[in-house]
């Protein structure tokens, strides 16, 4: 799930205005251990260019292309593993020729 938040900063320069906002990416994994034994799950979450974690249940290891989470699953247990990532985006507008009537 992806969501764009409200503009949090505006800058103006060289005839352009820039509106900065955050985009959040939320990923939810649902895992069910159907066995009678405790299991170790290695969850590889793909790295997304420009995004940083703002919510994660545990700290991951880093591989070249993935964030690796080591999760211990209890017997006959189901878990929901939620990750929230964020990046800053912007929109730009050319304002050099704008007037009051525009």
PDB file as gemmi writes it, atoms N, CA and C in Angstrom:
CRYST1    1.000    1.000    1.000  90.00  90.00  90.00 P 1                      
ATOM      1  N   UNK A   1       0.854  -1.169   0.000  1.00  0.00           N  
ATOM      2  CA  UNK A   1       0.000   0.000   0.000  1.00  0.00           C  
ATOM      3  C   UNK A   1       0.898   1.231   0.000  1.00  0.00           C  
ATOM      4  N   UNK A   2       0.545   2.196  -0.829  1.00  0.00           N  
ATOM      5  CA  UNK A   2       1.326   3.423  -0.921  1.00  0.00           C  
ATOM      6  C   UNK A   2       0.415   4.616  -0.657  1.00  0.00           C  
ATOM      7  N   UNK A   3       0.953   5.604   0.065  1.00  0.00           N  
ATOM      8  CA  UNK A   3       0.170   6.806   0.351  1.00  0.00           C  
ATOM      9  C   UNK A   3       1.070   8.029   0.301  1.00  0.00           C  
ATOM     10  N   UNK A   4       0.549   9.108  -0.294  1.00  0.00           N  
ATOM     11  CA  UNK A   4       1.271  10.380  -0.324  1.00  0.00           C  
ATOM     12  C   UNK A   4       0.701  11.282   0.757  1.00  0.00           C  
ATOM     13  N   UNK A   5       1.585  11.896   1.522  1.00  0.00           N  
ATOM     14  CA  UNK A   5       1.172  12.777   2.608  1.00  0.00           C  
ATOM     15  C   UNK A   5       1.108  14.226   2.123  1.00  0.00           C  
ATOM     16  N   UNK A   6       0.613  15.111   2.968  1.00  0.00           N  
ATOM     17  CA  UNK A   6       0.482  16.527   2.628  1.00  0.00           C  
ATOM     18  C   UNK A   6       1.847  17.172   2.424  1.00  0.00           C  
ATOM     19  N   UNK A   7       1.845  18.273   1.687  1.00  0.00           N  
ATOM     20  CA  UNK A   7       3.066  19.047   1.459  1.00  0.00           C  
ATOM     21  C   UNK A   7       3.596  19.539   2.805  1.00  0.00           C  
ATOM     22  N   UNK A   8       4.901  19.354   3.039  1.00  0.00           N  
ATOM     23  CA  UNK A   8       5.492  19.781   4.309  1.00  0.00           C  
ATOM     24  C   UNK A   8       6.521  20.896   4.139  1.00  0.00           C  
ATOM     25  N   UNK A   9       6.874  21.208   2.862  1.00  0.00           N  
ATOM     26  CA  UNK A   9       7.857  22.268   2.636  1.00  0.00           C  
ATOM     27  C   UNK A   9       7.681  22.802   1.220  1.00  0.00           C  
ATOM     28  N   UNK A  10       7.833  24.114   1.053  1.00  0.00           N  
ATOM     29  CA  UNK A  10       7.789  24.744  -0.266  1.00  0.00           C  
ATOM     30  C   UNK A  10       9.022  25.628  -0.399  1.00  0.00           C  
ATOM     31  N   UNK A  11       9.705  25.518  -1.546  1.00  0.00           N  
ATOM     32  CA  UNK A  11      10.826  26.414  -1.832  1.00  0.00           C  
ATOM     33  C   UNK A  11      10.582  27.061  -3.192  1.00  0.00           C  
ATOM     34  N   UNK A  12      11.141  28.249  -3.382  1.00  0.00           N  
ATOM     35  CA  UNK A  12      10.998  28.978  -4.641  1.00  0.00           C  
ATOM     36  C   UNK A  12      12.372  29.467  -5.051  1.00  0.00           C  
ATOM     37  N   UNK A  13      12.705  29.255  -6.329  1.00  0.00           N  
ATOM     38  CA  UNK A  13      13.992  29.713  -6.836  1.00  0.00           C  
ATOM     39  C   UNK A  13      14.080  29.554  -8.335  1.00  0.00           C  
ATOM     40  N   UNK A  14      14.727  30.490  -9.009  1.00  0.00           N  
ATOM     41  CA  UNK A  14      14.966  30.451 -10.457  1.00  0.00           C  
ATOM     42  C   UNK A  14      13.684  30.253 -11.265  1.00  0.00           C  
ATOM     43  N   UNK A  15      12.609  30.870 -10.820  1.00  0.00           N  
ATOM     44  CA  UNK A  15      11.359  30.784 -11.567  1.00  0.00           C  
ATOM     45  C   UNK A  15      10.551  29.524 -11.332  1.00  0.00           C  
ATOM     46  N   UNK A  16      10.939  28.712 -10.357  1.00  0.00           N  
ATOM     47  CA  UNK A  16      10.211  27.479 -10.055  1.00  0.00           C  
ATOM     48  C   UNK A  16       9.805  27.451  -8.587  1.00  0.00           C  
ATOM     49  N   UNK A  17       8.674  26.825  -8.328  1.00  0.00           N  
ATOM     50  CA  UNK A  17       8.312  26.505  -6.941  1.00  0.00           C  
ATOM     51  C   UNK A  17       8.377  24.989  -6.807  1.00  0.00           C  
ATOM     52  N   UNK A  18       8.811  24.536  -5.656  1.00  0.00           N  
ATOM     53  CA  UNK A  18       8.933  23.105  -5.378  1.00  0.00           C  
ATOM     54  C   UNK A  18       8.124  22.781  -4.135  1.00  0.00           C  
ATOM     55  N   UNK A  19       7.224  21.816  -4.262  1.00  0.00           N  
ATOM     56  CA  UNK A  19       6.423  21.346  -3.129  1.00  0.00           C  
ATOM     57  C   UNK A  19       6.944  19.970  -2.725  1.00  0.00           C  
ATOM     58  N   UNK A  20       7.391  19.845  -1.489  1.00  0.00           N  
ATOM     59  CA  UNK A  20       7.956  18.594  -0.989  1.00  0.00           C  
ATOM     60  C   UNK A  20       6.933  17.873  -0.118  1.00  0.00           C  
ATOM     61  N   UNK A  21       6.828  16.578  -0.321  1.00  0.00           N  
ATOM     62  CA  UNK A  21       5.895  15.750   0.448  1.00  0.00           C  
ATOM     63  C   UNK A  21       6.515  14.368   0.630  1.00  0.00           C  
ATOM     64  N   UNK A  22       5.998  13.630   1.589  1.00  0.00           N  
ATOM     65  CA  UNK A  22       6.486  12.275   1.837  1.00  0.00           C  
ATOM     66  C   UNK A  22       5.549  11.253   1.209  1.00  0.00           C  
ATOM     67  N   UNK A  23       6.137  10.181   0.711  1.00  0.00           N  
ATOM     68  CA  UNK A  23       5.379   9.033   0.226  1.00  0.00           C  
ATOM     69  C   UNK A  23       5.710   7.858   1.134  1.00  0.00           C  
ATOM     70  N   UNK A  24       4.684   7.245   1.705  1.00  0.00           N  
ATOM     71  CA  UNK A  24       4.859   6.075   2.569  1.00  0.00           C  
ATOM     72  C   UNK A  24       4.505   4.813   1.806  1.00  0.00           C  
ATOM     73  N   UNK A  25       5.306   3.796   1.989  1.00  0.00           N  
ATOM     74  CA  UNK A  25       5.058   2.473   1.413  1.00  0.00           C  
ATOM     75  C   UNK A  25       4.889   1.507   2.580  1.00  0.00           C  
ATOM     76  N   UNK A  26       3.726   0.876   2.669  1.00  0.00           N  
ATOM     77  CA  UNK A  26       3.433  -0.049   3.769  1.00  0.00           C  
ATOM     78  C   UNK A  26       3.300  -1.456   3.200  1.00  0.00           C  
ATOM     79  N   UNK A  27       4.073  -2.382   3.752  1.00  0.00           N  
ATOM     80  CA  UNK A  27       4.033  -3.781   3.323  1.00  0.00           C  
ATOM     81  C   UNK A  27       3.696  -4.644   4.526  1.00  0.00           C  
ATOM     82  N   UNK A  28       2.724  -5.536   4.357  1.00  0.00           N  
ATOM     83  CA  UNK A  28       2.318  -6.432   5.436  1.00  0.00           C  
ATOM     84  C   UNK A  28       2.507  -7.876   4.983  1.00  0.00           C  
ATOM     85  N   UNK A  29       3.246  -8.628   5.776  1.00  0.00           N  
ATOM     86  CA  UNK A  29       3.447 -10.056   5.531  1.00  0.00           C  
ATOM     87  C   UNK A  29       2.673 -10.828   6.593  1.00  0.00           C  
ATOM     88  N   UNK A  30       1.924 -11.837   6.159  1.00  0.00           N  
ATOM     89  CA  UNK A  30       1.213 -12.714   7.097  1.00  0.00           C  
ATOM     90  C   UNK A  30       1.828 -14.100   6.973  1.00  0.00           C  
ATOM     91  N   UNK A  31       2.275 -14.626   8.118  1.00  0.00           N  
ATOM     92  CA  UNK A  31       2.991 -15.901   8.138  1.00  0.00           C  
ATOM     93  C   UNK A  31       2.326 -16.822   9.148  1.00  0.00           C  
ATOM     94  N   UNK A  32       2.152 -18.080   8.748  1.00  0.00           N  
ATOM     95  CA  UNK A  32       1.507 -19.065   9.606  1.00  0.00           C  
ATOM     96  C   UNK A  32       2.407 -20.297   9.725  1.00  0.00           C  
ATOM     97  N   UNK A  33       2.852 -20.603  10.940  1.00  0.00           N  
ATOM     98  CA  UNK A  33       3.626 -21.822  11.187  1.00  0.00           C  
ATOM     99  C   UNK A  33       2.635 -22.932  11.524  1.00  0.00           C  
ATOM    100  N   UNK A  34       2.438 -23.855  10.611  1.00  0.00           N  
ATOM    101  CA  UNK A  34       1.459 -24.925  10.806  1.00  0.00           C  
ATOM    102  C   UNK A  34       2.054 -26.154  11.488  1.00  0.00           C  
ATOM    103  N   UNK A  35       3.347 -26.109  11.780  1.00  0.00           N  
ATOM    104  CA  UNK A  35       4.005 -27.272  12.378  1.00  0.00           C  
ATOM    105  C   UNK A  35       3.936 -27.225  13.900  1.00  0.00           C  
ATOM    106  N   UNK A  36       4.349 -28.316  14.518  1.00  0.00           N  
ATOM    107  CA  UNK A  36       4.428 -28.393  15.979  1.00  0.00           C  
ATOM    108  C   UNK A  36       5.806 -27.984  16.502  1.00  0.00           C  
ATOM    109  N   UNK A  37       6.656 -27.489  15.622  1.00  0.00           N  
ATOM    110  CA  UNK A  37       8.023 -27.115  15.990  1.00  0.00           C  
ATOM    111  C   UNK A  37       8.243 -25.614  15.811  1.00  0.00           C  
ATOM    112  N   UNK A  38       9.154 -25.086  16.631  1.00  0.00           N  
ATOM    113  CA  UNK A  38       9.559 -23.698  16.450  1.00  0.00           C  
ATOM    114  C   UNK A  38      10.380 -23.607  15.166  1.00  0.00           C  
ATOM    115  N   UNK A  39      10.161 -22.567  14.388  1.00  0.00           N  
ATOM    116  CA  UNK A  39      10.865 -22.401  13.111  1.00  0.00           C  
ATOM    117  C   UNK A  39      11.513 -21.023  13.048  1.00  0.00           C  
ATOM    118  N   UNK A  40      12.604 -20.960  12.293  1.00  0.00           N  
ATOM    119  CA  UNK A  40      13.258 -19.689  12.004  1.00  0.00           C  
ATOM    120  C   UNK A  40      12.926 -19.342  10.554  1.00  0.00           C  
ATOM    121  N   UNK A  41      12.394 -18.149  10.358  1.00  0.00           N  
ATOM    122  CA  UNK A  41      12.053 -17.677   9.016  1.00  0.00           C  
ATOM    123  C   UNK A  41      12.976 -16.513   8.666  1.00  0.00           C  
ATOM    124  N   UNK A  42      13.572 -16.587   7.498  1.00  0.00           N  
ATOM    125  CA  UNK A  42      14.352 -15.474   6.976  1.00  0.00           C  
ATOM    126  C   UNK A  42      13.503 -14.799   5.906  1.00  0.00           C  
ATOM    127  N   UNK A  43      13.061 -13.600   6.205  1.00  0.00           N  
ATOM    128  CA  UNK A  43      12.204 -12.846   5.299  1.00  0.00           C  
ATOM    129  C   UNK A  43      13.055 -11.811   4.573  1.00  0.00           C  
ATOM    130  N   UNK A  44      13.169 -11.958   3.256  1.00  0.00           N  
ATOM    131  CA  UNK A  44      13.930 -11.013   2.444  1.00  0.00           C  
ATOM    132  C   UNK A  44      12.972 -10.001   1.822  1.00  0.00           C  
ATOM    133  N   UNK A  45      13.072  -8.768   2.294  1.00  0.00           N  
ATOM    134  CA  UNK A  45      12.227  -7.679   1.799  1.00  0.00           C  
ATOM    135  C   UNK A  45      13.050  -6.863   0.807  1.00  0.00           C  
ATOM    136  N   UNK A  46      12.560  -6.689  -0.435  1.00  0.00           N  
ATOM    137  CA  UNK A  46      13.360  -5.977  -1.437  1.00  0.00           C  
ATOM    138  C   UNK A  46      13.629  -4.522  -1.054  1.00  0.00           C  
ATOM    139  N   UNK A  47      14.843  -4.080  -1.358  1.00  0.00           N  
ATOM    140  CA  UNK A  47      15.191  -2.675  -1.146  1.00  0.00           C  
ATOM    141  C   UNK A  47      14.500  -1.847  -2.232  1.00  0.00           C  
ATOM    142  N   UNK A  48      13.968  -0.706  -1.826  1.00  0.00           N  
ATOM    143  CA  UNK A  48      13.321   0.201  -2.767  1.00  0.00           C  
ATOM    144  C   UNK A  48      14.105   1.501  -2.767  1.00  0.00           C  
ATOM    145  N   UNK A  49      14.578   1.908  -3.940  1.00  0.00           N  
ATOM    146  CA  UNK A  49      15.443   3.077  -4.067  1.00  0.00           C  
ATOM    147  C   UNK A  49      14.808   4.321  -3.454  1.00  0.00           C  
ATOM    148  N   UNK A  50      15.538   4.977  -2.572  1.00  0.00           N  
ATOM    149  CA  UNK A  50      15.099   6.228  -1.973  1.00  0.00           C  
ATOM    150  C   UNK A  50      14.287   6.088  -0.700  1.00  0.00           C  
ATOM    151  N   UNK A  51      13.831   4.890  -0.388  1.00  0.00           N  
ATOM    152  CA  UNK A  51      12.999   4.683   0.806  1.00  0.00           C  
ATOM    153  C   UNK A  51      13.858   4.324   2.010  1.00  0.00           C  
ATOM    154  N   UNK A  52      13.411   4.790   3.186  1.00  0.00           N  
ATOM    155  CA  UNK A  52      14.035   4.431   4.461  1.00  0.00           C  
ATOM    156  C   UNK A  52      12.944   3.938   5.399  1.00  0.00           C  
ATOM    157  N   UNK A  53      13.296   3.007   6.275  1.00  0.00           N  
ATOM    158  CA  UNK A  53      12.320   2.487   7.235  1.00  0.00           C  
ATOM    159  C   UNK A  53      11.961   3.550   8.266  1.00  0.00           C  
ATOM    160  N   UNK A  54      10.664   3.673   8.537  1.00  0.00           N  
ATOM    161  CA  UNK A  54      10.218   4.512   9.651  1.00  0.00           C  
ATOM    162  C   UNK A  54       9.526   3.652  10.704  1.00  0.00           C  
ATOM    163  N   UNK A  55       9.148   2.423  10.334  1.00  0.00           N  
ATOM    164  CA  UNK A  55       8.614   1.447  11.297  1.00  0.00           C  
ATOM    165  C   UNK A  55       9.060   0.060  10.861  1.00  0.00           C  
ATOM    166  N   UNK A  56       9.652  -0.671  11.804  1.00  0.00           N  
ATOM    167  CA  UNK A  56      10.030  -2.067  11.557  1.00  0.00           C  
ATOM    168  C   UNK A  56      10.056  -2.775  12.903  1.00  0.00           C  
ATOM    169  N   UNK A  57       9.504  -3.981  12.978  1.00  0.00           N  
ATOM    170  CA  UNK A  57       9.447  -4.692  14.263  1.00  0.00           C  
ATOM    171  C   UNK A  57      10.822  -5.066  14.823  1.00  0.00           C  
ATOM    172  N   UNK A  58      11.755  -5.404  13.932  1.00  0.00           N  
ATOM    173  CA  UNK A  58      13.115  -5.775  14.344  1.00  0.00           C  
ATOM    174  C   UNK A  58      14.105  -5.191  13.335  1.00  0.00           C  
ATOM    175  N   UNK A  59      15.358  -5.075  13.735  1.00  0.00           N  
ATOM    176  CA  UNK A  59      16.381  -4.574  12.821  1.00  0.00           C  
ATOM    177  C   UNK A  59      16.799  -5.675  11.850  1.00  0.00           C  
ATOM    178  N   UNK A  60      16.897  -5.349  10.567  1.00  0.00           N  
ATOM    179  CA  UNK A  60      17.281  -6.354   9.576  1.00  0.00           C  
ATOM    180  C   UNK A  60      18.789  -6.390   9.335  1.00  0.00           C  
ATOM    181  N   UNK A  61      19.211  -7.476   8.707  1.00  0.00           N  
ATOM    182  CA  UNK A  61      20.550  -7.540   8.128  1.00  0.00           C  
ATOM    183  C   UNK A  61      20.422  -6.947   6.728  1.00  0.00           C  
ATOM    184  N   UNK A  62      21.533  -6.471   6.187  1.00  0.00           N  
ATOM    185  CA  UNK A  62      21.493  -5.893   4.846  1.00  0.00           C  
ATOM    186  C   UNK A  62      22.241  -6.785   3.867  1.00  0.00           C  
ATOM    187  N   UNK A  63      21.592  -7.123   2.752  1.00  0.00           N  
ATOM    188  CA  UNK A  63      22.251  -7.816   1.651  1.00  0.00           C  
ATOM    189  C   UNK A  63      22.310  -6.828   0.485  1.00  0.00           C  
ATOM    190  N   UNK A  64      22.823  -7.256  -0.639  1.00  0.00           N  
ATOM    191  CA  UNK A  64      22.983  -6.353  -1.775  1.00  0.00           C  
ATOM    192  C   UNK A  64      21.648  -5.764  -2.240  1.00  0.00           C  
ATOM    193  N   UNK A  65      20.608  -6.590  -2.335  1.00  0.00           N  
ATOM    194  CA  UNK A  65      19.327  -6.134  -2.878  1.00  0.00           C  
ATOM    195  C   UNK A  65      18.151  -6.249  -1.919  1.00  0.00           C  
ATOM    196  N   UNK A  66      18.394  -6.776  -0.718  1.00  0.00           N  
ATOM    197  CA  UNK A  66      17.287  -7.045   0.206  1.00  0.00           C  
ATOM    198  C   UNK A  66      17.635  -6.621   1.629  1.00  0.00           C  
ATOM    199  N   UNK A  67      16.572  -6.413   2.426  1.00  0.00           N  
ATOM    200  CA  UNK A  67      16.669  -6.315   3.882  1.00  0.00           C  
ATOM    201  C   UNK A  67      16.231  -7.672   4.408  1.00  0.00           C  
ATOM    202  N   UNK A  68      17.058  -8.331   5.188  1.00  0.00           N  
ATOM    203  CA  UNK A  68      16.765  -9.687   5.673  1.00  0.00           C  
ATOM    204  C   UNK A  68      16.385  -9.644   7.148  1.00  0.00           C  
ATOM    205  N   UNK A  69      15.163 -10.095   7.423  1.00  0.00           N  
ATOM    206  CA  UNK A  69      14.643 -10.147   8.785  1.00  0.00           C  
ATOM    207  C   UNK A  69      14.645 -11.594   9.261  1.00  0.00           C  
ATOM    208  N   UNK A  70      15.192 -11.823  10.437  1.00  0.00           N  
ATOM    209  CA  UNK A  70      15.202 -13.160  11.040  1.00  0.00           C  
ATOM    210  C   UNK A  70      14.079 -13.202  12.073  1.00  0.00           C  
ATOM    211  N   UNK A  71      13.106 -14.074  11.825  1.00  0.00           N  
ATOM    212  CA  UNK A  71      11.907 -14.141  12.657  1.00  0.00           C  
ATOM    213  C   UNK A  71      11.778 -15.544  13.240  1.00  0.00           C  
ATOM    214  N   UNK A  72      11.560 -15.626  14.549  1.00  0.00           N  
ATOM    215  CA  UNK A  72      11.311 -16.910  15.201  1.00  0.00           C  
ATOM    216  C   UNK A  72       9.805 -17.127  15.275  1.00  0.00           C  
ATOM    217  N   UNK A  73       9.366 -18.244  14.710  1.00  0.00           N  
ATOM    218  CA  UNK A  73       7.946 -18.584  14.699  1.00  0.00           C  
ATOM    219  C   UNK A  73       7.678 -19.691  15.708  1.00  0.00           C  
ATOM    220  N   UNK A  74       6.757 -19.446  16.609  1.00  0.00           N  
ATOM    221  CA  UNK A  74       6.374 -20.453  17.595  1.00  0.00           C  
ATOM    222  C   UNK A  74       5.503 -21.515  16.926  1.00  0.00           C  
ATOM    223  N   UNK A  75       5.449 -22.710  17.513  1.00  0.00           N  
ATOM    224  CA  UNK A  75       4.608 -23.767  16.938  1.00  0.00           C  
ATOM    225  C   UNK A  75       3.147 -23.330  16.839  1.00  0.00           C  
ATOM    226  N   UNK A  76       2.533 -23.654  15.722  1.00  0.00           N  
ATOM    227  CA  UNK A  76       1.101 -23.382  15.496  1.00  0.00           C  
ATOM    228  C   UNK A  76       0.745 -21.906  15.687  1.00  0.00           C  
ATOM    229  N   UNK A  77       1.673 -21.024  15.351  1.00  0.00           N  
ATOM    230  CA  UNK A  77       1.451 -19.594  15.567  1.00  0.00           C  
ATOM    231  C   UNK A  77       1.367 -18.870  14.227  1.00  0.00           C  
ATOM    232  N   UNK A  78       0.567 -17.828  14.185  1.00  0.00           N  
ATOM    233  CA  UNK A  78       0.454 -16.969  13.008  1.00  0.00           C  
ATOM    234  C   UNK A  78       0.860 -15.553  13.412  1.00  0.00           C  
ATOM    235  N   UNK A  79       1.616 -14.894  12.548  1.00  0.00           N  
ATOM    236  CA  UNK A  79       2.043 -13.525  12.839  1.00  0.00           C  
ATOM    237  C   UNK A  79       1.736 -12.612  11.649  1.00  0.00           C  
ATOM    238  N   UNK A  80       1.655 -11.339  11.958  1.00  0.00           N  
ATOM    239  CA  UNK A  80       1.580 -10.295  10.940  1.00  0.00           C  
ATOM    240  C   UNK A  80       2.817  -9.433  11.120  1.00  0.00           C  
ATOM    241  N   UNK A  81       3.575  -9.285  10.055  1.00  0.00           N  
ATOM    242  CA  UNK A  81       4.846  -8.557  10.079  1.00  0.00           C  
ATOM    243  C   UNK A  81       4.686  -7.338   9.173  1.00  0.00           C  
ATOM    244  N   UNK A  82       4.685  -6.144   9.780  1.00  0.00           N  
ATOM    245  CA  UNK A  82       4.387  -4.916   9.043  1.00  0.00           C  
ATOM    246  C   UNK A  82       5.618  -4.021   8.956  1.00  0.00           C  
ATOM    247  N   UNK A  83       5.890  -3.543   7.743  1.00  0.00           N  
ATOM    248  CA  UNK A  83       7.010  -2.639   7.493  1.00  0.00           C  
ATOM    249  C   UNK A  83       6.479  -1.346   6.886  1.00  0.00           C  
ATOM    250  N   UNK A  84       7.019  -0.222   7.354  1.00  0.00           N  
ATOM    251  CA  UNK A  84       6.612   1.076   6.819  1.00  0.00           C  
ATOM    252  C   UNK A  84       7.867   1.830   6.392  1.00  0.00           C  
ATOM    253  N   UNK A  85       7.912   2.181   5.105  1.00  0.00           N  
ATOM    254  CA  UNK A  85       9.049   2.901   4.544  1.00  0.00           C  
ATOM    255  C   UNK A  85       8.581   4.266   4.040  1.00  0.00           C  
ATOM    256  N   UNK A  86       9.538   5.206   3.949  1.00  0.00           N  
ATOM    257  CA  UNK A  86       9.177   6.564   3.544  1.00  0.00           C  
ATOM    258  C   UNK A  86      10.284   7.170   2.693  1.00  0.00           C  
ATOM    259  N   UNK A  87       9.862   7.985   1.725  1.00  0.00           N  
ATOM    260  CA  UNK A  87      10.819   8.783   0.957  1.00  0.00           C  
ATOM    261  C   UNK A  87      10.226  10.167   0.731  1.00  0.00           C  
ATOM    262  N   UNK A  88      11.098  11.130   0.461  1.00  0.00           N  
ATOM    263  CA  UNK A  88      10.639  12.485   0.174  1.00  0.00           C  
ATOM    264  C   UNK A  88      10.569  12.664  -1.340  1.00  0.00           C  
ATOM    265  N   UNK A  89       9.428  13.135  -1.825  1.00  0.00           N  
ATOM    266  CA  UNK A  89       9.222  13.430  -3.237  1.00  0.00           C  
ATOM    267  C   UNK A  89       8.915  14.915  -3.385  1.00  0.00           C  
ATOM    268  N   UNK A  90       8.895  15.384  -4.622  1.00  0.00           N  
ATOM    269  CA  UNK A  90       8.529  16.786  -4.838  1.00  0.00           C  
ATOM    270  C   UNK A  90       7.842  16.960  -6.187  1.00  0.00           C  
ATOM    271  N   UNK A  91       7.090  18.036  -6.292  1.00  0.00           N  
ATOM    272  CA  UNK A  91       6.496  18.485  -7.547  1.00  0.00           C  
ATOM    273  C   UNK A  91       7.047  19.874  -7.812  1.00  0.00           C  
ATOM    274  N   UNK A  92       7.306  20.189  -9.085  1.00  0.00           N  
ATOM    275  CA  UNK A  92       7.827  21.519  -9.413  1.00  0.00           C  
ATOM    276  C   UNK A  92       6.879  22.214 -10.387  1.00  0.00           C  
ATOM    277  N   UNK A  93       6.838  23.539 -10.271  1.00  0.00           N  
ATOM    278  CA  UNK A  93       5.961  24.356 -11.108  1.00  0.00           C  
ATOM    279  C   UNK A  93       6.747  25.562 -11.610  1.00  0.00           C  
ATOM    280  N   UNK A  94       6.647  25.813 -12.913  1.00  0.00           N  
ATOM    281  CA  UNK A  94       7.293  26.984 -13.509  1.00  0.00           C  
ATOM    282  C   UNK A  94       6.414  28.193 -13.233  1.00  0.00           C  
ATOM    283  N   UNK A  95       6.946  29.217 -12.563  1.00  0.00           N  
ATOM    284  CA  UNK A  95       6.113  30.357 -12.160  1.00  0.00           C  
ATOM    285  C   UNK A  95       6.611  31.685 -12.730  1.00  0.00           C  
ATOM    286  N   UNK A  96       7.579  31.683 -13.562  1.00  0.00           N  
ATOM    287  CA  UNK A  96       8.194  32.920 -14.051  1.00  0.00           C  
ATOM    288  C   UNK A  96       7.188  33.841 -14.740  1.00  0.00           C  
ATOM    289  N   UNK A  97       6.259  33.297 -15.515  1.00  0.00           N  
ATOM    290  CA  UNK A  97       5.335  34.126 -16.287  1.00  0.00           C  
ATOM    291  C   UNK A  97       3.936  34.181 -15.688  1.00  0.00           C  
ATOM    292  N   UNK A  98       3.775  33.821 -14.454  1.00  0.00           N  
ATOM    293  CA  UNK A  98       2.461  33.895 -13.822  1.00  0.00           C  
ATOM    294  C   UNK A  98       2.131  35.343 -13.492  1.00  0.00           C  
ATOM    295  N   UNK A  99       0.838  35.640 -13.520  1.00  0.00           N  
ATOM    296  CA  UNK A  99       0.378  36.971 -13.115  1.00  0.00           C  
ATOM    297  C   UNK A  99      -0.822  36.818 -12.200  1.00  0.00           C  
ATOM    298  N   UNK A 100      -1.318  37.921 -11.664  1.00  0.00           N  
ATOM    299  CA  UNK A 100      -2.475  37.863 -10.768  1.00  0.00           C  
ATOM    300  C   UNK A 100      -3.700  37.281 -11.452  1.00  0.00           C  
ATOM    301  N   UNK A 101      -3.819  37.446 -12.756  1.00  0.00           N  
ATOM    302  CA  UNK A 101      -5.005  36.964 -13.472  1.00  0.00           C  
ATOM    303  C   UNK A 101      -4.953  35.467 -13.780  1.00  0.00           C  
ATOM    304  N   UNK A 102      -3.821  34.811 -13.589  1.00  0.00           N  
ATOM    305  CA  UNK A 102      -3.704  33.365 -13.893  1.00  0.00           C  
ATOM    306  C   UNK A 102      -4.305  32.508 -12.833  1.00  0.00           C  
TER     307      UNK A 102                                                      
END                                                                             
